[in-house]
Coordinates of C-alpha atoms in Angstrom, one line a residue:
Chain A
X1 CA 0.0 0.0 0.0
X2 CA 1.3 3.2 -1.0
X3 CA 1.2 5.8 2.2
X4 CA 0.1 8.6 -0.4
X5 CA -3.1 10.1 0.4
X6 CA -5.7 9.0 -1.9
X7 CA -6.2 12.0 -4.5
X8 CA -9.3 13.7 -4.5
X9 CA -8.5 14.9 -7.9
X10 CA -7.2 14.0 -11.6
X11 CA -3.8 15.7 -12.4
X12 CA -1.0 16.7 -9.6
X13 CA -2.4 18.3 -6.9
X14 CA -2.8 22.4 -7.0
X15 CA -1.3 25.5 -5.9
X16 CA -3.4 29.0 -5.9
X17 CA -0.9 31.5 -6.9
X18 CA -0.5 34.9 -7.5
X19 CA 0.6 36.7 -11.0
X20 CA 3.5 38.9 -9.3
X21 CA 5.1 39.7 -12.5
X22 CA 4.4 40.0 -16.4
X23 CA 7.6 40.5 -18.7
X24 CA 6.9 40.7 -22.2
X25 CA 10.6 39.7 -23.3
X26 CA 10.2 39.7 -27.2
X27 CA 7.8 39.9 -29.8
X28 CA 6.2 36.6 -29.0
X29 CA 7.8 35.6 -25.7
X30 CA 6.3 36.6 -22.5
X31 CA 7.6 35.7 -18.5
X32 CA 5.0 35.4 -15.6
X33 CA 6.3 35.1 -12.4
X34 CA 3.9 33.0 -9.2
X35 CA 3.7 33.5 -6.2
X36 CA 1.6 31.6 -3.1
X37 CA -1.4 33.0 -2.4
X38 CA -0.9 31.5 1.4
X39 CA 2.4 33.7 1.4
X40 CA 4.0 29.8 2.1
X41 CA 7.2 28.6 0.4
X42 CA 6.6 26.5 -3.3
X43 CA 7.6 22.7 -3.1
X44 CA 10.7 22.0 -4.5
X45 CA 11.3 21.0 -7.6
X46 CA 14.3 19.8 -9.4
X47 CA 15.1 21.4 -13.1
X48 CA 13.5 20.1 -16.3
X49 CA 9.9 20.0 -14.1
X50 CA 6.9 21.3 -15.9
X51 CA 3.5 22.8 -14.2
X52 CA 0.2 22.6 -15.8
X53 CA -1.8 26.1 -15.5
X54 CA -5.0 26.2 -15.1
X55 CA -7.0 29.3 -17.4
X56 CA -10.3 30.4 -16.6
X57 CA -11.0 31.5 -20.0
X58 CA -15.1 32.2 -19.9
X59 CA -16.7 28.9 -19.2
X60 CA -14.2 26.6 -20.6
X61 CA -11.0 25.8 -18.0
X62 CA -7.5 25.4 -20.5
X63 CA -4.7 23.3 -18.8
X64 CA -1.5 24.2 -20.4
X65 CA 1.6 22.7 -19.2
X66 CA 5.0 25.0 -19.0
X67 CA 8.1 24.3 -18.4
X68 CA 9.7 25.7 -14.9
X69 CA 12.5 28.6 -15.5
X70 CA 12.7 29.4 -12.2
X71 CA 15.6 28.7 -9.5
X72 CA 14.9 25.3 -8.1
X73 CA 16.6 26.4 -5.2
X74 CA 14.4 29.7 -4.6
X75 CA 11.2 28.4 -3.3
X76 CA 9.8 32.3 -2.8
X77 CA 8.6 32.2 -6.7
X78 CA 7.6 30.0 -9.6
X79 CA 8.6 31.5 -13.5
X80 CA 7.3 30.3 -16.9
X81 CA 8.0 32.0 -20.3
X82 CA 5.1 31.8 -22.8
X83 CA 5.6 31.4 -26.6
X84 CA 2.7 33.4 -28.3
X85 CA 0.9 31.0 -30.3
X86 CA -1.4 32.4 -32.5
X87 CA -2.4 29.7 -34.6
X88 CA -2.6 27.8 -32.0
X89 CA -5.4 26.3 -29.8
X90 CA -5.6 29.9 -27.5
X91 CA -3.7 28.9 -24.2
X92 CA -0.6 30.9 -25.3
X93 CA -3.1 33.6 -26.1
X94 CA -5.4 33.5 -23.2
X95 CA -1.9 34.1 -21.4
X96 CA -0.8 37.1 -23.4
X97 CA -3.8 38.6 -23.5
X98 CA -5.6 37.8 -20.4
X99 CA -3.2 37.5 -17.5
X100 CA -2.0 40.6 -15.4
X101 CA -0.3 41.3 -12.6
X102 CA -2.5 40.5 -9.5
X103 CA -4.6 37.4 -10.8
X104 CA -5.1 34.8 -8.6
X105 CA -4.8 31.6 -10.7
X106 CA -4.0 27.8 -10.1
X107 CA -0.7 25.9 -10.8
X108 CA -0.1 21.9 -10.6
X109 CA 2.6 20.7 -8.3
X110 CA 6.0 20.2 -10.4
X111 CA 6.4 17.0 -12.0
X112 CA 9.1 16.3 -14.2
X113 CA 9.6 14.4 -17.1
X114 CA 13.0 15.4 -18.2
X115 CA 15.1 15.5 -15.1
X116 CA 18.9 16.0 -15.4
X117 CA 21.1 12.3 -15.3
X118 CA 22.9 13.2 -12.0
X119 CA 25.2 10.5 -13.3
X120 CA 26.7 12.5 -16.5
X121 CA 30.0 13.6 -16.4
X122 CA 28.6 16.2 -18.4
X123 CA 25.4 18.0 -19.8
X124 CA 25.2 19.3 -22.9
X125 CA 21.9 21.4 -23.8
X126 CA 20.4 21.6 -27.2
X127 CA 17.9 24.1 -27.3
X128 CA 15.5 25.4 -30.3
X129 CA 13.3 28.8 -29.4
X130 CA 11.2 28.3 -26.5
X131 CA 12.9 25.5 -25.8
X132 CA 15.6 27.1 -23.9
X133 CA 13.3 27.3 -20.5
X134 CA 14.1 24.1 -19.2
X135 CA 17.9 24.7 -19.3
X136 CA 17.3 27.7 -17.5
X137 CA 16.6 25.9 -14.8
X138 CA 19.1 23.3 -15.3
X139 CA 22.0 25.8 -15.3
X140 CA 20.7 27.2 -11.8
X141 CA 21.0 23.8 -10.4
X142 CA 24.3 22.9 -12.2
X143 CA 25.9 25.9 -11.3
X144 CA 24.9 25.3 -7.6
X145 CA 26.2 22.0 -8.0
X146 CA 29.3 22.9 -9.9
X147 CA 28.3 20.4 -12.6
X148 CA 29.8 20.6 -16.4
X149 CA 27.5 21.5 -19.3
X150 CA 27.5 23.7 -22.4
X151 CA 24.6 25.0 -24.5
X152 CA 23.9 25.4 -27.9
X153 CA 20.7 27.8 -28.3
X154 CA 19.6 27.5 -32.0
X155 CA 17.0 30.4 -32.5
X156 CA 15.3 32.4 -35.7
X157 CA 16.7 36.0 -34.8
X158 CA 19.0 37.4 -31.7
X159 CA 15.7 39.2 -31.1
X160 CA 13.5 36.0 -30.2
X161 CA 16.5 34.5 -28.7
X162 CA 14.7 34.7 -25.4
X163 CA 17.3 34.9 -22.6
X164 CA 20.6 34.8 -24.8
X165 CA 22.0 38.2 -23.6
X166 CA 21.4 36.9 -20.0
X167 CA 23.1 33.8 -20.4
X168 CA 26.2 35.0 -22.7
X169 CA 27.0 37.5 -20.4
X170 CA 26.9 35.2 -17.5
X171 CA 28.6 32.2 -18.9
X172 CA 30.7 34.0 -22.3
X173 CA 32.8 30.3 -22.7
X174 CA 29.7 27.7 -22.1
X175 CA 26.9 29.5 -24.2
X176 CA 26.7 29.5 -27.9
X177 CA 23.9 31.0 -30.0
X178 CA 23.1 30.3 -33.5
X179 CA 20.7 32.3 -35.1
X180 CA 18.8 31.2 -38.7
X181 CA 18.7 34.7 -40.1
X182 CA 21.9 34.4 -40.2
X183 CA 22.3 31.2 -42.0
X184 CA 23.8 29.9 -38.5
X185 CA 23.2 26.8 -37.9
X186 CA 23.8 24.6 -34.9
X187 CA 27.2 22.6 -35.8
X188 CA 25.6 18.7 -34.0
X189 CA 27.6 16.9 -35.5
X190 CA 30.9 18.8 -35.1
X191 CA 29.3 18.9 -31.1
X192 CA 28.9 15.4 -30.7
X193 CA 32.2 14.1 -31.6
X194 CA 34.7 14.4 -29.0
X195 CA 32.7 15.0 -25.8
X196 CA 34.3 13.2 -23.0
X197 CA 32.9 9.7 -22.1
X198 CA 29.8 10.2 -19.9
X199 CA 28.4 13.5 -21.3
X200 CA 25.4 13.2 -21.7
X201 CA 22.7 15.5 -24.7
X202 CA 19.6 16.9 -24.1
X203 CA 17.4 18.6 -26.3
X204 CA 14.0 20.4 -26.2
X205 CA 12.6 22.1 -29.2
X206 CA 10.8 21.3 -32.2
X207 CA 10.0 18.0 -33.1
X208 CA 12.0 18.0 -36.5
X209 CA 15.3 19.0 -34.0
X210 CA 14.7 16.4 -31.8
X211 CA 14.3 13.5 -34.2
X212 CA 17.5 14.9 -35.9
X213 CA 19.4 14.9 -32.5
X214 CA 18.3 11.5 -31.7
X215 CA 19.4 9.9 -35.0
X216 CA 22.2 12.3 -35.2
X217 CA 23.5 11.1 -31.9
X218 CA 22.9 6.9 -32.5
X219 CA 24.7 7.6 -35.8
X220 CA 27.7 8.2 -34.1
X221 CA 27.2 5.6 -31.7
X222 CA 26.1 7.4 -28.1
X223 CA 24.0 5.3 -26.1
X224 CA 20.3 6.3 -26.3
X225 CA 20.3 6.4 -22.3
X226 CA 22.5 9.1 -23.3
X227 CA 20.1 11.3 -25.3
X228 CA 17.0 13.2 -23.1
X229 CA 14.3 15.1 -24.6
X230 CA 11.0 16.8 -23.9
X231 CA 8.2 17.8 -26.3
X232 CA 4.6 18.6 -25.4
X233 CA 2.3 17.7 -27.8
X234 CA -0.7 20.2 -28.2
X235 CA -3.9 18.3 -28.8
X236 CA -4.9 18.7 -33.0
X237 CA -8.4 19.5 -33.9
X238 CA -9.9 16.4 -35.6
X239 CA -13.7 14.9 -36.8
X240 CA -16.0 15.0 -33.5
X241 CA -16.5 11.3 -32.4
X242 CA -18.5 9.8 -30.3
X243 CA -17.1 7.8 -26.9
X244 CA -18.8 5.3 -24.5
X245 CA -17.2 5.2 -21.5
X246 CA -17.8 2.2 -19.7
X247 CA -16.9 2.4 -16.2
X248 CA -18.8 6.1 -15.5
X249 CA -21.8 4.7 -17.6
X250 CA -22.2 7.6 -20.0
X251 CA -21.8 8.0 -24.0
X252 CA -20.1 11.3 -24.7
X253 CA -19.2 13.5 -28.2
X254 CA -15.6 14.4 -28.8
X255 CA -16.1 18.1 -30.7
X256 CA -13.9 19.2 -33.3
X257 CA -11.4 21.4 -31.0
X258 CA -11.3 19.4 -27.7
X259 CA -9.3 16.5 -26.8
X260 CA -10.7 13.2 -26.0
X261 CA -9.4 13.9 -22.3
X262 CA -10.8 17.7 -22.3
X263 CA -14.5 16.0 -23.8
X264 CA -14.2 13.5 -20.6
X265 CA -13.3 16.7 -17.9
X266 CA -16.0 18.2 -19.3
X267 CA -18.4 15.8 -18.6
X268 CA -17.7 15.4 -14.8
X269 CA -15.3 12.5 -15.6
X270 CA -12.1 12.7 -13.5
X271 CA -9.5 11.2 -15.4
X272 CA -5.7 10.8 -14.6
X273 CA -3.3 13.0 -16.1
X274 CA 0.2 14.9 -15.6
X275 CA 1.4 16.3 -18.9
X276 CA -1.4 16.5 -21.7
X277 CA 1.1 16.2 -23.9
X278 CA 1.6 13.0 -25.0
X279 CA 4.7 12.4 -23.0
X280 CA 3.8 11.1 -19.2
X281 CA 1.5 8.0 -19.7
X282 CA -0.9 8.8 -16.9
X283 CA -3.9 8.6 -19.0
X284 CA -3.3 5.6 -20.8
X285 CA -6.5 4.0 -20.7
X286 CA -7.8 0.3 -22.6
X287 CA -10.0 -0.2 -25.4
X288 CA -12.9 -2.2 -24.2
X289 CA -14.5 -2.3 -28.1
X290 CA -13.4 -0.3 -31.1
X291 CA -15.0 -0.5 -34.5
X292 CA -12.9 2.6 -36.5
X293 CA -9.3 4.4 -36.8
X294 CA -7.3 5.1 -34.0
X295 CA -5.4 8.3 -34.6
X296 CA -2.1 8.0 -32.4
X297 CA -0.1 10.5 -31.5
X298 CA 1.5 10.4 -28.6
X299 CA 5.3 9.7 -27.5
X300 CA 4.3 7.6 -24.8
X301 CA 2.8 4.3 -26.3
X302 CA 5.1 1.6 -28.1
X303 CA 4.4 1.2 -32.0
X304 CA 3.2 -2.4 -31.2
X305 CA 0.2 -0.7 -28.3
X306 CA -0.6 1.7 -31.7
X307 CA -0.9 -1.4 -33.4
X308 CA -3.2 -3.4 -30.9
X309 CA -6.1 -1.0 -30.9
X310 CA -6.3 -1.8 -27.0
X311 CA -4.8 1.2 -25.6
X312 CA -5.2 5.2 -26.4
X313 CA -3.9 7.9 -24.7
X314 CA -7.0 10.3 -25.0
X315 CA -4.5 13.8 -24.2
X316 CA -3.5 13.9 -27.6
X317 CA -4.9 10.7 -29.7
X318 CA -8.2 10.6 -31.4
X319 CA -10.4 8.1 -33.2
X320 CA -12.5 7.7 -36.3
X321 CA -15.0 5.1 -36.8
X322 CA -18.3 4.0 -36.0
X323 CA -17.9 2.7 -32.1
X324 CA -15.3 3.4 -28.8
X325 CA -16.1 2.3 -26.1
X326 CA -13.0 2.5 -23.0
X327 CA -12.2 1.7 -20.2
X328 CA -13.0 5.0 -18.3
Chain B
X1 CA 32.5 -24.4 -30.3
X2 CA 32.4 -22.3 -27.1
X3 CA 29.0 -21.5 -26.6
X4 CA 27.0 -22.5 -23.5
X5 CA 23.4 -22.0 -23.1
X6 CA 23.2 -20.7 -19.5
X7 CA 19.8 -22.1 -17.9
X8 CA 16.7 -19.7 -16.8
X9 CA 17.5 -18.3 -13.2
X10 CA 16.5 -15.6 -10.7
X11 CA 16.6 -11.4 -11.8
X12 CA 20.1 -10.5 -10.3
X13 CA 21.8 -13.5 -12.6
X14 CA 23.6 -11.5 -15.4
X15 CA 22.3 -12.6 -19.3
X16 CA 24.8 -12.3 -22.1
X17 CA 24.4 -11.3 -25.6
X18 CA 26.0 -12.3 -29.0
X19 CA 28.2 -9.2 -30.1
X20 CA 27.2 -7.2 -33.3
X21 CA 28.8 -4.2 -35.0
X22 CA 27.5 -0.5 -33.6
X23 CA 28.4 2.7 -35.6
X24 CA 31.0 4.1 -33.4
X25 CA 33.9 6.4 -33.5
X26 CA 36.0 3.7 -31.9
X27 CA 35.6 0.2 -31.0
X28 CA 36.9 -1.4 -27.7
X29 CA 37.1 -5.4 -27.1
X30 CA 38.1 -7.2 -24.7
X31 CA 38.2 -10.9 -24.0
X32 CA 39.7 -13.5 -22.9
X33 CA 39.9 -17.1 -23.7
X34 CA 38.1 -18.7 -25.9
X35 CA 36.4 -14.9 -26.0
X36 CA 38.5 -14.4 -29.0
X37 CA 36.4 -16.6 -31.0
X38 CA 33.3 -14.0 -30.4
X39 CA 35.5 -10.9 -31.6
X40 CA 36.0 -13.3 -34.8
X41 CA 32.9 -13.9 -35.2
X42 CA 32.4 -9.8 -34.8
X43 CA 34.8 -8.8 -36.8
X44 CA 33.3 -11.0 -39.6
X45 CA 30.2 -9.1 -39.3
X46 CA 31.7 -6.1 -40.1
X47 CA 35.5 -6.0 -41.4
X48 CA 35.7 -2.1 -41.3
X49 CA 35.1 -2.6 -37.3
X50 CA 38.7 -3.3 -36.8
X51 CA 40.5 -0.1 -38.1
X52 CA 39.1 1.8 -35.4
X53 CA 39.3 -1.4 -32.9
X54 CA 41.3 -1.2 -29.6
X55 CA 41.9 -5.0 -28.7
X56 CA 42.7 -5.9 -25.2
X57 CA 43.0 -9.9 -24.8
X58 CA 44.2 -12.3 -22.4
X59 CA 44.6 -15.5 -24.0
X60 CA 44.8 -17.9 -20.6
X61 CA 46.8 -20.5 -22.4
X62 CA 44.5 -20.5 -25.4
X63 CA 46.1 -20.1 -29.1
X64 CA 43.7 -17.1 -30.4
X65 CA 45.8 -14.2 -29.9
X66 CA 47.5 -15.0 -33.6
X67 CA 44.4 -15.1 -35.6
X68 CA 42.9 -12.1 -33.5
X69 CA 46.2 -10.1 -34.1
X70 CA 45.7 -11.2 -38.0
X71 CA 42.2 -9.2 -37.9
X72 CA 44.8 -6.0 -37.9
X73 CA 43.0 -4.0 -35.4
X74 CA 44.2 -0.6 -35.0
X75 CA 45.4 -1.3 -31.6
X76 CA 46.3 -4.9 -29.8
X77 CA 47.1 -5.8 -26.6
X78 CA 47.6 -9.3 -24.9
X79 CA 48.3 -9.6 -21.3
X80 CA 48.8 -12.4 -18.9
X81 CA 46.2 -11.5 -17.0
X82 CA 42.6 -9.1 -16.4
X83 CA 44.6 -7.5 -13.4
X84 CA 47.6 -6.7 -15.5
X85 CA 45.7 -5.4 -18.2
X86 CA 43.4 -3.2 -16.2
X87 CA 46.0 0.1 -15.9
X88 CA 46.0 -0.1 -19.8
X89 CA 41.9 -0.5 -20.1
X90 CA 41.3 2.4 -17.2
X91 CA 43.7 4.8 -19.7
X92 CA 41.8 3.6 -22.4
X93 CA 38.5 4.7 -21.1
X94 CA 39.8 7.8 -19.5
X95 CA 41.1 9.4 -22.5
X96 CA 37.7 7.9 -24.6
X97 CA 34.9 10.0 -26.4
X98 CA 31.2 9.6 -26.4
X99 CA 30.7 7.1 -29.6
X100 CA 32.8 4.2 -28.0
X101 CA 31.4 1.2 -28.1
X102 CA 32.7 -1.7 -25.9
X103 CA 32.3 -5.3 -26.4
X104 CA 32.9 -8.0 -24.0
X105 CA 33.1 -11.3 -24.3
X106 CA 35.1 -14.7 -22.8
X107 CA 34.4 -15.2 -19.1
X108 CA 31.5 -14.5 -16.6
X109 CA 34.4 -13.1 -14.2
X110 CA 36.2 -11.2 -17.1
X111 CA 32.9 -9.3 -18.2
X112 CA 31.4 -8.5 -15.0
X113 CA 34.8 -6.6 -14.2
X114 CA 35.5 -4.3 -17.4
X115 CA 31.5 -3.7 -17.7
X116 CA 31.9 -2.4 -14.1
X117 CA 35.3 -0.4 -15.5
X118 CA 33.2 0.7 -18.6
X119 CA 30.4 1.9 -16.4
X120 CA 32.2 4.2 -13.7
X121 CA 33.6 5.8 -16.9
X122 CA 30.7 7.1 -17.7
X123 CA 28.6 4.3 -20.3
X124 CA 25.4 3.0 -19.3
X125 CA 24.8 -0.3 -18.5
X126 CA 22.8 -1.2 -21.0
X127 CA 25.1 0.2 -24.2
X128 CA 27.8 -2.5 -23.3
X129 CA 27.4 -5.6 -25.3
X130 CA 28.9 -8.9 -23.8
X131 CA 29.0 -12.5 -25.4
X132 CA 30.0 -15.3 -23.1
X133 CA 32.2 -18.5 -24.5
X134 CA 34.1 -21.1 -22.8
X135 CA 34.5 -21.5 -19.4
X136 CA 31.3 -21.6 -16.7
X137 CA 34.0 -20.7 -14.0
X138 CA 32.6 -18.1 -11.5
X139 CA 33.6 -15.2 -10.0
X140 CA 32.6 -15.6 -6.3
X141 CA 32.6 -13.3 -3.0
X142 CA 32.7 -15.4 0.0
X143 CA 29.4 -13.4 1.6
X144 CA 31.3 -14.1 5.2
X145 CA 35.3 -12.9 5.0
X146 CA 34.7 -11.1 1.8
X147 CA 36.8 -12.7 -0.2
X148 CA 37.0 -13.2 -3.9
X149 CA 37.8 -16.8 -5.5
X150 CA 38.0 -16.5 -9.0
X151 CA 37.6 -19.7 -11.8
X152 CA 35.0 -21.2 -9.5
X153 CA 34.0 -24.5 -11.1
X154 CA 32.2 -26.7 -8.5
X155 CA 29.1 -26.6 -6.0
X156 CA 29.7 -26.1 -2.9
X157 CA 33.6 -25.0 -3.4
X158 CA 36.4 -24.0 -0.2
X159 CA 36.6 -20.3 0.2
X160 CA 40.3 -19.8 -0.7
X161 CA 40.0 -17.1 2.3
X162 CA 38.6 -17.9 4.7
X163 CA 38.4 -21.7 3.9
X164 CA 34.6 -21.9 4.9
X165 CA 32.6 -24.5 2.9
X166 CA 30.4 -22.3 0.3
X167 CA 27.2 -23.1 -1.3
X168 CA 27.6 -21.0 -5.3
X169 CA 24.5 -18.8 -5.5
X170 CA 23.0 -17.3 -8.7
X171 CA 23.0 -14.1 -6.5
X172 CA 24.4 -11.7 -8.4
X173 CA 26.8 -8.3 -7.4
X174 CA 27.2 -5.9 -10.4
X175 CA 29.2 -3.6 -7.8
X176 CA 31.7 -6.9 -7.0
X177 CA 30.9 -8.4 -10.4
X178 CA 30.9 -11.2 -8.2
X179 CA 28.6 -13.9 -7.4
X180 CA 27.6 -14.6 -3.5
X181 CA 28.9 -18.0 -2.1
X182 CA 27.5 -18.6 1.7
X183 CA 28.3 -21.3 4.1
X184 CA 26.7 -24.5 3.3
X185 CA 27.2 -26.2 6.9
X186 CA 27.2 -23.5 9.3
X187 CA 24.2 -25.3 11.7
X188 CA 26.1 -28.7 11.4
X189 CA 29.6 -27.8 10.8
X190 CA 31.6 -31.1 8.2
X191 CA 27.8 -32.1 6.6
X192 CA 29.1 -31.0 3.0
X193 CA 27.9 -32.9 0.2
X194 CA 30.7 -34.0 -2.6
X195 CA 31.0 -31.4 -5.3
X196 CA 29.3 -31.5 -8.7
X197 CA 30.9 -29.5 -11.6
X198 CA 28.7 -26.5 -12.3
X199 CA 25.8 -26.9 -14.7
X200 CA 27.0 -31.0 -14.8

C-alpha cells in the first residue's frame, strides 16, 4: 500500500498563486512570475519539471503545461515563459492577452519528465526557441552544483533568442547561440564528436530537432540512455466522435477542437493526467470495443500498443470510426 | 564451439548477448579465452570494425591471440592476465569520447569486471554488449570474509580465504561483479555434500 493520500482529484495536486510579474521579453515571448497565495514557500522542484496552469478563460477551463525557468533552489517564486501561439489552440493567447499582474490563478505541483542524469559527467543542452526554458533551470541547479555543461541555443533571430543576452554575459565560454537569419546553424555533428565519455545531450525544441538529435547522436554511436528530450504535444483538432465510456456509464461527443481527455473533464469525468502532452503515460487508458481508426499521436505508447487497438492515450490521440467504447 | 546456453535463473543473474557491430567512432574489445572466438565472429560481421578497434585480450593458455592479431585492429594488446591489463583498459576509457562502443566477451568473471570499468567511466549499463564462450567458471565473494575466488567450477567449493565451505549462489553483485557464495554447513559444521561441476 502506497502511504500517499488517496487524490481527490485527476492531475498533480494544485497550488493557488498569484501573477506577481508579467515581462513581455520579445515579440512573442512573455515571463510570468507566481507566487503563493498562502504567502507559504513553493515545493521543491528539481530542473527540467513542468506545471500545468489552469485558465479560466469564460466557461471553458484550458490546462497548459509549461516548463519551470525558475531557480529550483528559490522556493519564494515560480517563473514560466510563454511562446505566443497564434495559430494555436488559445492557451498561449489567453496568457498574453488575459493575464496581469495580481490574478489569482491555479498551478499543478511540479512533476518532471526530463530531469537531469545526476550520473553524467557532463550536460550538454540543445535548445531550439522556447525551448531554452528548461535549461534555464538546469544551469541554476548545475551551477549550484558545480556540474559541467554547455549549451547550444539555436533560434530564428538574436531578437527572439529569449534569454541569450542573460546567459552569454553570465557564462561567455559555455553558451553559444546560432541564429537562422543568419544562415547559422547549430554545428551537432561537429558537437557530438569528441565529448568526453559520460556526457550526456539533451534537447528540447521542435520535433523535426529532436528526431535529428536523436538519429544524429545513435549515428555516431552514443547510447540512447545518453540522449534526453521533452516535447509537449498540443492536442490537434480532428472529426467529432463519439465515446462510451464504460466504467462512468455515460456515451459522450468528442467536438472538433477538444481532446478526448478535455470532452471527458468536461463531462464530470475525472481522469488521470500529468502532462497533456503526449509524454507522461498517466492517461493511458484500454480499449474495451473499437470499430474505427485510432489516430495515435503520442510519444508515450510503443508502436506495437498503436498497433493493438487496446490502448489510447486520449491527451493527444483521437479516433474515427463507428464505435469506442474505454475503459473509463 | 564455445557457446554455452546458461539455464533460466533468478533477476540478479547477469544474461549475455552475441556481439554485433554498432556505428561508433572507436571500438573497444576485450576478452579472454576462448572470448577471442566471439571478436572473430564480430569482426566478420563487419570488417571495417577493426580499423578503429582497440583489442585488449588475455589469451589464458588458449592459441587465439595469432588469428585475432591477423584481424589487424588498430590497436592490440595481450596480457597475462585481467589485473595486469586493467591500468592499460582504465587509460583507455579515461582518454575515450562519447561514440565508444565496448564489447565484451570470454568469461563471466572477465565481463562483469570491465563492464563495471566501462560503467564508472561514464557508459550505461545497457550500451555495453557482452558475449560469453568457454569456461562456466565463476567469480565468487565469500558473503562471510569477503573474499573473492576466482575460476569457481564446482558446487559447494572451499573459500580460498577464509576456507569456509560455500554453497555457489546465482546471487548476483554488479558492484563486485561477483557472485555470493555462503556457508553450506554452518548449523552442522563437516555435513558437505561431494561437489558437482557446475551446470554437470
Amino acid at each position: 500500500m502506497s502511504a500517499a493520500p488517496q487524490k481527490a482529484r485527476a492531475g498533480a495536486e494544485r497550488i493557488a498563486v498569484t501573477v506577481s510579474a508579467v515581462v513581455p521579453l520579445n515579440d512573442l515571448v512573455t515571463r510570468f512570475e507566481f507566487t503563493r497565495t498562502d504567502g507559504k514557500p513553493f515545493p521543491p522542484f528539481s530542473a527540467g519539471a513542468h506545471t500545468v496552469i489552469e485558465m479560466k478563460d469564460g466557461d471553458r477551463t484550458r490546462l497548459n503545461p509549461y516548463s519551470l525557468m525558475s531557480d529550483p533552489a528559490d522556493p519564494s517564486r515560480y517563473a514560466i515563459s510563454v511562446r505566443r501561439d497564434d495559430a494555436g489552440r488559445g492557451g498561449s493567447l489567453f496568457m498574453h492577452r488575459n493575464v496581469r499582474v495580481g490574478d489569482a490563478m491555479t498551478l499543478s505541483y511540479p512533476v518532471n519528465l526530463f530531469a537531469l542524469d545526476l550520473r553524467a559527467r557532463k550536460h550538454v543542452f540543445l535548445a531550439g526557441g522556447i525551448g531554452i526554458t528548461p535549461f534555464l533551470a538546469m544551469i541554476a541547479q548545475l551551477d549550484r552544483m558545480g556540474g559541467r555543461w554547455e549549451l547550444h541555443y539555436a533560434a530564428r533571430s538574436a531578437a527572439l533568442a529569449s534569454y541569450a543576452d542573460e546567459l552569454t554575459a553570465r557564462h561567455p565560454a559555455r553558451v553559444h547561440v546560432y541564429h537562422d537569419d543568419q544562415d547559422q546553424a547549430l554545428p551537432l555533428a561537429d558537437l557530438l564528436d569528441g565529448q568526453p565519455l559520460g556526457t550526456h545531450v539533451y534537447v528540447c525544441g521542435p520535433a523535426g530537432m529532436i528526431d535529428w538529435v536523436h538519429t544524429t547522436a545513435r549515428a555516431h554511436g552514443w547510447p540512447d540512455e545518453a540522449v534526453h528530450s521533452e516535447e509537449f504535444l498540443a492536442p490537434q483538432p480532428g472529426k467529432p466522435f463519439e465515446v462510451r465510456l464504460c466504467r462512468s456509464d455515460i456515451t459522450i461527443q468528442v467536438g472538433e477542437h477538444e481532446s478526448l481527455l478535455e470532452a471527458m473533464e468536461r463531462c464530470g469525468v475525472e481522469a488521470p493526467f500529468l502532462c497533456r502532452g503526449g509524454a507522461c503515460g498517466q492517461c493511458e487508458t484500454d480499449v474495451i470495443e473499437a470499430d474505427g481508426t485510432f489516430v495515435h499521436r503520442d510519444h508515450w505508447l510503443e508502436d506495437e500498443d498503436h498497433a493493438s487497438g487496446k490502448k489510447i492515450m486520449p491527451c493527444v490521440s483521437r479516433f474515427v470510426g463507428k464505435t469506442l467504447v474505454l475503459d473509463r | 564451439m564455445s557457446k554455452f546456453q546458461f539455464p533460466e535463473s533468478i533477476q540478479s543473474r547477469p544474461v549475455y548477448g552475441t556481439l554485433a557491430p554498432r556505428p561508433g567512432k572507436g571500438h573497444l574489445m576485450i576478452a579472454d579465452a576462448e572470448g577471442a572466438e566471439a571478436l572473430l565472429d564480430l569482426a566478420a560481421q563487419d570488417a571495417g570494425l577493426m580499423a578503429s578497434a582497440h583489442v585488449i585480450y588475455i589469451p589464458k593458455g588458449t592459441g587465439f591471440a595469432d588469428r585475432l592479431r591477423a584481424l589487424n585492429p588498430a590497436q592490440f594488446h595481450e596480457g597475462p592476465s585481467y589485473a595486469a591489463a586493467l591500468p592499460r583498459l582504465r587509460r583507455v576509457l579515461s582518454d575515450a569520447h562519447m561514440g565508444l562502443q565496448v564489447y565484451l566477451a570470454g568469461t563471466e568473471g572477465l565481463m562483469g569486471q570491465a563492464m563495471n570499468e566501462a560503467m564508472a567511466a561514464g557508459i550505461p549499463q545497457g550500451a555495453i554488449q557482452t558475449e560469453h564462450r568457454g569456461s562456466v567458471a565463476r567469480r565468487m565473494q565469500c558473503v562471510h570474509c569477503k573474499g573473492i575466488t576466482e575460476d569457481v567450477m564446482t558446487d559447494p567449493f572451499t573459500c580460498s580465504h577464509c576456507g569456509l565451505n560455500l554453497f555457489v549462489r546465482d546471487h548476483y553483485s554488479r558492484r563486485l561483479a561477483a557472485f555470493q557464495g555462503v556457508c553450506i554447513d554452518a548449523e552442522d559444521p563437516g555435513n558437505v555434500p561431494d561437489p558437482v561441476r557446475l551446470y554437470s
